[in-house]
mmCIF file of C-alpha atoms in Angstrom:
data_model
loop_
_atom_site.group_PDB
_atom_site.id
_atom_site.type_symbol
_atom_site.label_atom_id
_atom_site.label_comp_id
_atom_site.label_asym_id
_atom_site.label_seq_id
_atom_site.Cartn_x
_atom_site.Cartn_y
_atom_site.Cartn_z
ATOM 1 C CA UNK A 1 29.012 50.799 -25.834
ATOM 2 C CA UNK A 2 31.553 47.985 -26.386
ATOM 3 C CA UNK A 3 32.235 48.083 -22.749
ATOM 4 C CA UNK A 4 28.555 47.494 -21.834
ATOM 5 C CA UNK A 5 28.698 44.511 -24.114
ATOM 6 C CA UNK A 6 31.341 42.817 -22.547
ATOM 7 C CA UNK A 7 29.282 43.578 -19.120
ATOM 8 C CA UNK A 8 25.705 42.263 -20.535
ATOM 9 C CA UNK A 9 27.981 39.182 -22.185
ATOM 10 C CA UNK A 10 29.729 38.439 -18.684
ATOM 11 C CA UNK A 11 26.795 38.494 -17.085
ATOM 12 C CA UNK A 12 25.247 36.350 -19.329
ATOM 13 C CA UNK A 13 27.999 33.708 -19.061
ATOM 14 C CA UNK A 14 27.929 33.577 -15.216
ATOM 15 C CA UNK A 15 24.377 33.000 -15.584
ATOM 16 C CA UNK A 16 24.638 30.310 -18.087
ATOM 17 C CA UNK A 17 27.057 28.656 -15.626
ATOM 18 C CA UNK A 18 24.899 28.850 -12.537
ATOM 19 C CA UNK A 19 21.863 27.849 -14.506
ATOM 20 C CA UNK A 20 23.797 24.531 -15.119
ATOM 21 C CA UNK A 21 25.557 24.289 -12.015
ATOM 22 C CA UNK A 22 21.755 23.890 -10.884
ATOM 23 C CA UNK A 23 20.538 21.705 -13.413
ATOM 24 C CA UNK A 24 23.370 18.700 -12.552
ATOM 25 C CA UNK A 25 21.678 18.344 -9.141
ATOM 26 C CA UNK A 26 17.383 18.131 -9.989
ATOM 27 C CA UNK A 27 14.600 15.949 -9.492
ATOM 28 C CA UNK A 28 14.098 13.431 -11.835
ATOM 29 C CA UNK A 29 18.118 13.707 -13.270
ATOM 30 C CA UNK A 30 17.360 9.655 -14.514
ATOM 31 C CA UNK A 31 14.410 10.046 -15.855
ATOM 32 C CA UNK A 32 16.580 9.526 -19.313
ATOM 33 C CA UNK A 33 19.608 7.523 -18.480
ATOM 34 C CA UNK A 34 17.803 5.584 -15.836
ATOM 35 C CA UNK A 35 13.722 5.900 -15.824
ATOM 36 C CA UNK A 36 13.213 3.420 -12.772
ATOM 37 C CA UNK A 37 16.175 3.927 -10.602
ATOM 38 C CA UNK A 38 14.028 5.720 -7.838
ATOM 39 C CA UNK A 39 11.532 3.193 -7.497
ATOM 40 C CA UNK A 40 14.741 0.377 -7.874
ATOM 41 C CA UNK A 41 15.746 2.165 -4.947
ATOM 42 C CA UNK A 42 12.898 2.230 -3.044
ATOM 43 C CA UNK A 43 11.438 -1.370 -4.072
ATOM 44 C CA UNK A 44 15.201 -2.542 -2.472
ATOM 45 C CA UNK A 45 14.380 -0.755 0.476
ATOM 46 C CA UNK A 46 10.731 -1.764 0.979
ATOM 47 C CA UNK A 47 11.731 -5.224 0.527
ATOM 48 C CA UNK A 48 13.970 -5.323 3.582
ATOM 49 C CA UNK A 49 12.761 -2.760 5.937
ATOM 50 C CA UNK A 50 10.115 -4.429 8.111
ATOM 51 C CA UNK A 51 12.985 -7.127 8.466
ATOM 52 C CA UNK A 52 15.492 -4.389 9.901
ATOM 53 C CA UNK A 53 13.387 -1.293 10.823
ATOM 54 C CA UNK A 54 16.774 -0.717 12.191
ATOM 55 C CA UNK A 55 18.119 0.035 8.828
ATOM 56 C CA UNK A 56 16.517 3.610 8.705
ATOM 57 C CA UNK A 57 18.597 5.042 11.785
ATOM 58 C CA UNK A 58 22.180 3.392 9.895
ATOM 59 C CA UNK A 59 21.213 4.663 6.385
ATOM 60 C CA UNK A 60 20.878 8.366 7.878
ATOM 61 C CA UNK A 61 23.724 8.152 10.182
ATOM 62 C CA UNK A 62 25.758 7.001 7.162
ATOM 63 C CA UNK A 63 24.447 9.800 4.980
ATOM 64 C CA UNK A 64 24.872 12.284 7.536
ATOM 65 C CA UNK A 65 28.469 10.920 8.122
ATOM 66 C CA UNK A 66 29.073 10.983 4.292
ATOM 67 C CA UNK A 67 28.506 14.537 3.780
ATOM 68 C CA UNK A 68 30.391 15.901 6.583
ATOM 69 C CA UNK A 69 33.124 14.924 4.537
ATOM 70 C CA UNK A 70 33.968 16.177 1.464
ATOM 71 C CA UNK A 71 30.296 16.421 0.936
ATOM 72 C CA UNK A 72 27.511 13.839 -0.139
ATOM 73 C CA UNK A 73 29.602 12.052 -2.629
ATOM 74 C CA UNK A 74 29.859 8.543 -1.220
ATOM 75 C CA UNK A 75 33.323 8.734 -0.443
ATOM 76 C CA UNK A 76 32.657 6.916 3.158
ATOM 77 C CA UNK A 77 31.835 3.781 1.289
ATOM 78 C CA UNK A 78 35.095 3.307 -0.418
ATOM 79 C CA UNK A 79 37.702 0.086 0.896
ATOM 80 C CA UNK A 80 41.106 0.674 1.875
ATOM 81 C CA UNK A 81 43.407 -0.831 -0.960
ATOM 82 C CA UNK A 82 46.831 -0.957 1.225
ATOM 83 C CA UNK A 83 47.689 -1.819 4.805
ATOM 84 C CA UNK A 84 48.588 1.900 5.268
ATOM 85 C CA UNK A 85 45.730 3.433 4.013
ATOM 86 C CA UNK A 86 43.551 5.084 6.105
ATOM 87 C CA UNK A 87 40.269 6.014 4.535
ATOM 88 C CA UNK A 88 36.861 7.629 6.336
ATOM 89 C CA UNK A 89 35.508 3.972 7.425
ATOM 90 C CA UNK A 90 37.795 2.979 10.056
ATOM 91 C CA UNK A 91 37.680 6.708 11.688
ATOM 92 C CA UNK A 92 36.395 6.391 15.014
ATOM 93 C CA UNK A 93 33.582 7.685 14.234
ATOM 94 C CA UNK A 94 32.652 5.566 11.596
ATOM 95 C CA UNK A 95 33.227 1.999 13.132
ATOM 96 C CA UNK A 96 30.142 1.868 14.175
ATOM 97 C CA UNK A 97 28.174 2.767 11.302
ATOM 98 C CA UNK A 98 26.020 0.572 9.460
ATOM 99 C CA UNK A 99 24.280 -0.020 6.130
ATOM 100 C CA UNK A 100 27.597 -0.724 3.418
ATOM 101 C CA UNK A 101 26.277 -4.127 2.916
ATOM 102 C CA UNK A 102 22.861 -2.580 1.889
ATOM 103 C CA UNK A 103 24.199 -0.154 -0.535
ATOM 104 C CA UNK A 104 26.097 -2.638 -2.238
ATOM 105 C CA UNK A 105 23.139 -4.936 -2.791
ATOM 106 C CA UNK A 106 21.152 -1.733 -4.129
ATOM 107 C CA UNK A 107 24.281 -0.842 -6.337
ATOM 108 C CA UNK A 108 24.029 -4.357 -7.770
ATOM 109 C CA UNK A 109 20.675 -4.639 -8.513
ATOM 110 C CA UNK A 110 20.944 -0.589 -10.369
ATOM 111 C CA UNK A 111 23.806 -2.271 -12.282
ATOM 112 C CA UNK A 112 21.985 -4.948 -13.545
ATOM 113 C CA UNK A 113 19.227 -2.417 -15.342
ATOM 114 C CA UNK A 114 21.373 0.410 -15.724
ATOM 115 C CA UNK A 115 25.286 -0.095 -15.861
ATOM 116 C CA UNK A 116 27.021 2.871 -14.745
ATOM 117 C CA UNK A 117 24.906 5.427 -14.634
ATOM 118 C CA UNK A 118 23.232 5.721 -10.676
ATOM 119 C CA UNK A 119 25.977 7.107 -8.332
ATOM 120 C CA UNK A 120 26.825 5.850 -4.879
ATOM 121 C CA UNK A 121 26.232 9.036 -3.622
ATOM 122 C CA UNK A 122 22.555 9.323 -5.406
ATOM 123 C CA UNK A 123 22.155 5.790 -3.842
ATOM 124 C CA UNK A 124 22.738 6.634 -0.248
ATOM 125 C CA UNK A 125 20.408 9.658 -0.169
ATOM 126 C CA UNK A 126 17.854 7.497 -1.760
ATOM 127 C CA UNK A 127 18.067 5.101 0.442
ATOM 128 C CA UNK A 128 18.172 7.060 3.168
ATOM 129 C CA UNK A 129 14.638 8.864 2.361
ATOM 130 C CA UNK A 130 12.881 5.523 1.274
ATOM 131 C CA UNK A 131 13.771 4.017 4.425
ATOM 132 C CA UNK A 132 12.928 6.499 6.861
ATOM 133 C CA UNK A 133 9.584 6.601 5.299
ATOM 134 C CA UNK A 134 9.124 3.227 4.778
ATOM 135 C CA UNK A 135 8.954 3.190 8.697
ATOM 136 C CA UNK A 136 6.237 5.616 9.219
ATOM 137 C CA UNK A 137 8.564 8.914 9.135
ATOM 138 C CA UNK A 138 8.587 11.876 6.923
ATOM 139 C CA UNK A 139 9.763 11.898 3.657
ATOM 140 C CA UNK A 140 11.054 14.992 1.576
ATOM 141 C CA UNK A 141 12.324 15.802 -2.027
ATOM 142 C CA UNK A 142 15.501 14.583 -3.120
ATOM 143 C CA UNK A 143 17.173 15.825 -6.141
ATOM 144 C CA UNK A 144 19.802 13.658 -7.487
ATOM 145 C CA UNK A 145 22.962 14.130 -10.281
ATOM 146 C CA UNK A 146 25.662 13.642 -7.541
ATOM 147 C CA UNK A 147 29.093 11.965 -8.603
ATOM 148 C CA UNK A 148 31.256 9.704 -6.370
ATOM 149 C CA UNK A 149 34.675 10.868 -4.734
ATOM 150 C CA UNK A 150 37.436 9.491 -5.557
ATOM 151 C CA UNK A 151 39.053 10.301 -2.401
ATOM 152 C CA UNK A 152 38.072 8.777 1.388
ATOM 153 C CA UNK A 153 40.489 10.336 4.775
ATOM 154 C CA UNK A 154 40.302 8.938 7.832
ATOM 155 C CA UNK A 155 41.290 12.197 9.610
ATOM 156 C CA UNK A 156 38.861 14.572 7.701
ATOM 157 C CA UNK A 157 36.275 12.496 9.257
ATOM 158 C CA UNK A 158 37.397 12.799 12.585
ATOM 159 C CA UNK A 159 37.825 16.213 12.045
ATOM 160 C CA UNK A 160 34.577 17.168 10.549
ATOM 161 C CA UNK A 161 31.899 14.770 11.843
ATOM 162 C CA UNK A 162 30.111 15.760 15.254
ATOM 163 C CA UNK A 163 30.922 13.761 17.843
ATOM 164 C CA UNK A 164 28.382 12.654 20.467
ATOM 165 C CA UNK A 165 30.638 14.166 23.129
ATOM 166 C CA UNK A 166 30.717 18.146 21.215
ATOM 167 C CA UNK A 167 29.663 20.979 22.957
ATOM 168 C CA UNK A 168 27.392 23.535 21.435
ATOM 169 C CA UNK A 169 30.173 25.638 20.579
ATOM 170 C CA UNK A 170 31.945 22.578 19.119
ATOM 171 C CA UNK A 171 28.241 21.803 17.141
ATOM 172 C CA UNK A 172 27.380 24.674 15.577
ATOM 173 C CA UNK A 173 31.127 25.349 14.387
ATOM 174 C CA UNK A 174 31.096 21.874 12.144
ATOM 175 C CA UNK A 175 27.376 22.451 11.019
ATOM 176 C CA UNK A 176 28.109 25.870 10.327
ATOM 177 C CA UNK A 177 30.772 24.411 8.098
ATOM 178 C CA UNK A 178 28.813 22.955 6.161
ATOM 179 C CA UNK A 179 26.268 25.746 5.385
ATOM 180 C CA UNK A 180 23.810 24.476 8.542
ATOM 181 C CA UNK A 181 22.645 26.346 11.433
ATOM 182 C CA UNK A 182 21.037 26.263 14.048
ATOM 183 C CA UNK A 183 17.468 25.164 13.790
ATOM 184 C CA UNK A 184 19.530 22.214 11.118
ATOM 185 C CA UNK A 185 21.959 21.219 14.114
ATOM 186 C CA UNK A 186 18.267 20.526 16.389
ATOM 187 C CA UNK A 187 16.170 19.222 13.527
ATOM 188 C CA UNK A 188 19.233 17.142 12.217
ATOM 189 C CA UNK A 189 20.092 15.684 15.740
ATOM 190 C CA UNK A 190 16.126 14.645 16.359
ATOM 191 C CA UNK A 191 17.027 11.599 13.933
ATOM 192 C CA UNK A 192 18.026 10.698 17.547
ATOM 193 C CA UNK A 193 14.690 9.490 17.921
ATOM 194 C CA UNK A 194 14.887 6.014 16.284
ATOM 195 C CA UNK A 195 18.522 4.229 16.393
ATOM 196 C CA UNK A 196 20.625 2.593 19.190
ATOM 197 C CA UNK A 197 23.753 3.780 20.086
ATOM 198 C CA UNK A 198 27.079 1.794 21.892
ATOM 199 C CA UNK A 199 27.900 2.822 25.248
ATOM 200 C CA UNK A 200 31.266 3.639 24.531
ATOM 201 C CA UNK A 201 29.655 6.942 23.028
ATOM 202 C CA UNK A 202 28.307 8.506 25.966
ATOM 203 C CA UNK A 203 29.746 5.930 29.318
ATOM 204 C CA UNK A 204 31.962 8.714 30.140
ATOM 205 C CA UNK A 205 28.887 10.636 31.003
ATOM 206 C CA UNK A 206 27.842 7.787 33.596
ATOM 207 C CA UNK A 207 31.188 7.004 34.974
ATOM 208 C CA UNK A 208 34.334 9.512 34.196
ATOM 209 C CA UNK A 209 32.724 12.746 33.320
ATOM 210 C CA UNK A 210 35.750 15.256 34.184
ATOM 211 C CA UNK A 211 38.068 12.380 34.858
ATOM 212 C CA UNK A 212 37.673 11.345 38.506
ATOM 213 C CA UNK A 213 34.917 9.143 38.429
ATOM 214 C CA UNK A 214 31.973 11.194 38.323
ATOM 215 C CA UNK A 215 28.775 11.353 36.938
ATOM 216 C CA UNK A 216 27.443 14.415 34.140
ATOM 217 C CA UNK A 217 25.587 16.631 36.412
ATOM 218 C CA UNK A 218 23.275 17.426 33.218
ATOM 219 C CA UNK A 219 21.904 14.038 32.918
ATOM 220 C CA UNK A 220 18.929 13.001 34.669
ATOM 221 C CA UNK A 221 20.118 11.324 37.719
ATOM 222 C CA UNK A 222 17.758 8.245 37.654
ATOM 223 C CA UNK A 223 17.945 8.001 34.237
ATOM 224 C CA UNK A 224 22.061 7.674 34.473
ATOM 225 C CA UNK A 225 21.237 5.225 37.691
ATOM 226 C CA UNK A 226 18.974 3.214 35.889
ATOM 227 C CA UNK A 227 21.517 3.112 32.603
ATOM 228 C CA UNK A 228 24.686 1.667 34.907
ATOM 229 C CA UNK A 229 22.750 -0.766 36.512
ATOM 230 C CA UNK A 230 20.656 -2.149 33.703
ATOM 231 C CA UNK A 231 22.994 -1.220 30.402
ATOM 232 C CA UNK A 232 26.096 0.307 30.316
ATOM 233 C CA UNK A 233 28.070 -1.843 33.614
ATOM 234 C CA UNK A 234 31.020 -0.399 33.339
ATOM 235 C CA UNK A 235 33.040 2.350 31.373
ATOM 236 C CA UNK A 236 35.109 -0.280 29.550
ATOM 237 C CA UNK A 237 31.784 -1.838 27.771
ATOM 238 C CA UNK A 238 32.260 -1.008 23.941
ATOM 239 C CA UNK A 239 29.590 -3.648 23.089
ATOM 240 C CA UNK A 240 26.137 -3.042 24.645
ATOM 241 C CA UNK A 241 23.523 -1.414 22.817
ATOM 242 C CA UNK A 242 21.325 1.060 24.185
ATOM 243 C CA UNK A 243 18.186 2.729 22.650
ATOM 244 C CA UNK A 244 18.603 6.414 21.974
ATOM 245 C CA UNK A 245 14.440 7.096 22.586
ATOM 246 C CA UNK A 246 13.710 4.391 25.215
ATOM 247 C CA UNK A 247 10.364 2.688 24.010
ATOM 248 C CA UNK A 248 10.606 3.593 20.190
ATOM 249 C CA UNK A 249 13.004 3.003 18.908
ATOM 250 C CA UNK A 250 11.908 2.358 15.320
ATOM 251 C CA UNK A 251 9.185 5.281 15.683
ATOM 252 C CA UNK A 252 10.008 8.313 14.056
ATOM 253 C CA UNK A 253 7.856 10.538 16.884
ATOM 254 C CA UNK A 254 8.291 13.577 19.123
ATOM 255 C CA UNK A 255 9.287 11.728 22.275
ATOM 256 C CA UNK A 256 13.528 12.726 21.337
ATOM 257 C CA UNK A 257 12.616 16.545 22.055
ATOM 258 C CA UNK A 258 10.425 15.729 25.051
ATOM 259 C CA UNK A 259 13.419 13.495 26.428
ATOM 260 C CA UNK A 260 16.097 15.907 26.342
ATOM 261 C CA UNK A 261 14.003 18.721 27.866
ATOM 262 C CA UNK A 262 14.115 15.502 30.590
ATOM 263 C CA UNK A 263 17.673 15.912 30.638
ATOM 264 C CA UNK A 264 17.042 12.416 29.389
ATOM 265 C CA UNK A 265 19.113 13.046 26.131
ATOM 266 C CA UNK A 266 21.856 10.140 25.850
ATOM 267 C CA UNK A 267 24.937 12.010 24.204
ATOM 268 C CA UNK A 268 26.324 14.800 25.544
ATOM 269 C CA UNK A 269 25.882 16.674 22.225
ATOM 270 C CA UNK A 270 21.971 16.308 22.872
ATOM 271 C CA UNK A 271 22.404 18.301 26.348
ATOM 272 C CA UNK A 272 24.005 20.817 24.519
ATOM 273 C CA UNK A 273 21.188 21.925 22.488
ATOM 274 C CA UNK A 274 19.936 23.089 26.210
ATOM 275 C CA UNK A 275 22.841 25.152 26.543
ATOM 276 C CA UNK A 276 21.998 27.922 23.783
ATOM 277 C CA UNK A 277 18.661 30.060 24.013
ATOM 278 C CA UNK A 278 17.783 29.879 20.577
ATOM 279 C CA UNK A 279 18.605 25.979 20.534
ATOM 280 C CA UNK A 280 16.527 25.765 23.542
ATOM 281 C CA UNK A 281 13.678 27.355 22.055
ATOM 282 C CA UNK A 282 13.495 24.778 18.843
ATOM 283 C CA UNK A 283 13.493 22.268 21.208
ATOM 284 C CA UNK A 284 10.711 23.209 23.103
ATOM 285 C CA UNK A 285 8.935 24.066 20.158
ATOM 286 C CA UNK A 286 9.054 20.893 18.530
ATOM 287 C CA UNK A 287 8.435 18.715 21.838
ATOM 288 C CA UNK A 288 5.042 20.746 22.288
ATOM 289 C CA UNK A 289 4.669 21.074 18.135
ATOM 290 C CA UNK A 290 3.019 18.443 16.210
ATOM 291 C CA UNK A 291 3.947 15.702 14.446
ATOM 292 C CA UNK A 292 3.647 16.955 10.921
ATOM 293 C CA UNK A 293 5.423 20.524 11.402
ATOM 294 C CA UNK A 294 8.335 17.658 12.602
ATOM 295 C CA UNK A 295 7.588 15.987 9.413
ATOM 296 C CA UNK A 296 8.106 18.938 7.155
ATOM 297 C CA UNK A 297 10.886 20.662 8.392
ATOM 298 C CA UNK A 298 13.189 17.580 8.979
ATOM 299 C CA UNK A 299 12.417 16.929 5.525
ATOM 300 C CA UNK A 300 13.830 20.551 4.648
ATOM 301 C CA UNK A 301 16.696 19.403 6.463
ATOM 302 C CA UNK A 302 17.499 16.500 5.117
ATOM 303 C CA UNK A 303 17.361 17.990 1.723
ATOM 304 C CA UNK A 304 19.495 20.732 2.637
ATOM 305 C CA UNK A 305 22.032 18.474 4.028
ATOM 306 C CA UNK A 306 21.988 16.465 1.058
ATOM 307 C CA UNK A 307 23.481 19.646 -0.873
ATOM 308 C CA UNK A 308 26.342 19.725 0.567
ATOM 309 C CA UNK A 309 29.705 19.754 -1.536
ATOM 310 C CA UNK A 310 28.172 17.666 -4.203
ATOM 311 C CA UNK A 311 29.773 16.653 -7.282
ATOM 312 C CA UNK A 312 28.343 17.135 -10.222
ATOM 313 C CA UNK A 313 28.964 17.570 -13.840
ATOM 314 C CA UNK A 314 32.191 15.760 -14.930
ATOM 315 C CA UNK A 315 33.597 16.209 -10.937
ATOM 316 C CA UNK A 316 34.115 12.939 -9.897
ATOM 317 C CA UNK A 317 32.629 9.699 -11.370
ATOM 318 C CA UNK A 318 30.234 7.084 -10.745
ATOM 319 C CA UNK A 319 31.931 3.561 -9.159
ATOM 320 C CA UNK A 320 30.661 0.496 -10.722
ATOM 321 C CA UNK A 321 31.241 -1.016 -7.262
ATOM 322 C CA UNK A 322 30.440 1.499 -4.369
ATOM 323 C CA UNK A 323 33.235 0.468 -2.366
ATOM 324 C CA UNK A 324 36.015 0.597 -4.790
ATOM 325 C CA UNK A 325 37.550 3.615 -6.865
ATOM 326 C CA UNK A 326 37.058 2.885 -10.881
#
């Protein structure tokens, strides 16, 4: 009988501590501490968008970027404080992102009503949803009680984000990481649909493909053609910008999925999801789905990513100034 106790009391206590691992990361986690930190948010947002539509495709690149590492916990905002150290923003893959400058003036305006209380990490997701839907795209649920890292590695983020250049094999291994599959790594990459990109990320494609001057046989051959003679000039050109969905590019639409059934997909890593049946078949299902199916299971995405190795609780902390550890 005293046996079954300890049993019924175990259980019990692992419940307990589930039951409030759950409860650090819910909807509405300000509504106390904070009561108008999602609209804050979102005001911030709304006030700059229609300026820089292009805002939405940099705020989910950074988010996406952010939770690949060490998950969603803002750690790819923080400043190096030495010469020799090499945090996640000057990665390769992160010197193109965009958006810190954003999140700071966010961060100031949350400090003003609330001092130390809305995380980085909280902001960024926020941010990220507002602004996509500010421009006409889908919005979804985002639950928030994440704490900021404390710690920011330039080689876990070349290690663990997906590069434009990764394989499927190479794709589903670092989403599958991270708790994503599949139908995530598809969804997830048809952000693709608004955004530019730099031609350094995909000129090998046009110009150097297995290293003796060739072209990717699984890009569309006028589309390459018409990309080195109008865009991308030469393999050394790190500074052009070209748009990742040709003609809307600040549309969150369908017209990704249609392109890379094209073989119109820019990256490499958007060929690949051609390359695996089951890939193949969400692909073709959303280019011939509609809109609002799109809609609703990014938004299930999104959410999902935004799980990802949070920090809750006491883990962590929240930064007074985003890019600086307190």
């Amino acid at each position: 009988m005293a046996r079954f106790g300890l049993v019924f009391v175990t259980i019990l206590v692992i419940l307990g501590l589930v039951s409030f691992s759950e409860a650090q990361l819910k909807l509405g986690f300000y509504d106390k501490t904070c009561p108008n930190a999602e609209k804050i948010v979102q005001a911030v947002v709304n006030q700059h968008i229609h300026n820089v539509p292009s805002l939405a495709a940099g705020l989910i690149r950074m988010h996406f970027h952010d939770c690949f590492v060490r998950g969603c916990d803002g750690s790819i905002l923080i400043n190096a404080t030495s010469s020799n150290q090499q945090v996640e923003k000057v990665a390769p893959p992160n010197l193109t992102v965009r958006g810190f400058d954003f999140i700071d003036l966010v961060k100031t305006v949350l400090e003003r009503k609330c001092p130390g209380v809305v995380s980085c990490a909280d902001i960024i997701t926020l941010a990220t949803r507002d602004s996509v839907a500010a421009i006409g795209g889908p919005t979804w649920n985002v639950p928030t009680g994440r704490r900021d890292g404390r710690i920011s590695n330039a080689t876990e983020a070349l290690n663990n984000i997906p590069p434009p250049f990764g394989n499927f094999t190479t794709l589903i291994t670092l989403f599958g990481n991270q708790g994503l599959d599949v139908k995530d790594l598809v969804l997830l990459s048809g952000a693709h649909t608004i955004g530019v990109s730099h031609c350094s990320s995909f000129s090998n494609r046009l110009f150097n493909f297995t290293g003796v001057g060739d072209q990717d046989p699984s890009l569309d051959s006028e589309y390459a053609d018409n990309l080195k003679s109008r865009k991308c000039l030469s393999i050394a050109d790190n500074t052009t910008q070209v748009e990742m969905d040709p003609g809307s590019r600040n549309t969150f639409d369908l017209s990704y999925f249609k392109l890379v059934l094209k073989r119109r997909g820019l990256f490499e890593s958007d060929a690949a999801l051609t390359k695996d049946p089951t890939a193949l078949g969400q692909v073709r299902g959303f280019a011939g789905g509609s809109l609002q199916d799109f809609f609703v299971e990014f938004g299930k995405s999104m959410e999902k990513m935004g799980r990802i190795g949070v920090k809750t609780g006491s883990d962590g902390e929240i930064r007074r100034t985003c890019s600086v550890v307190n």
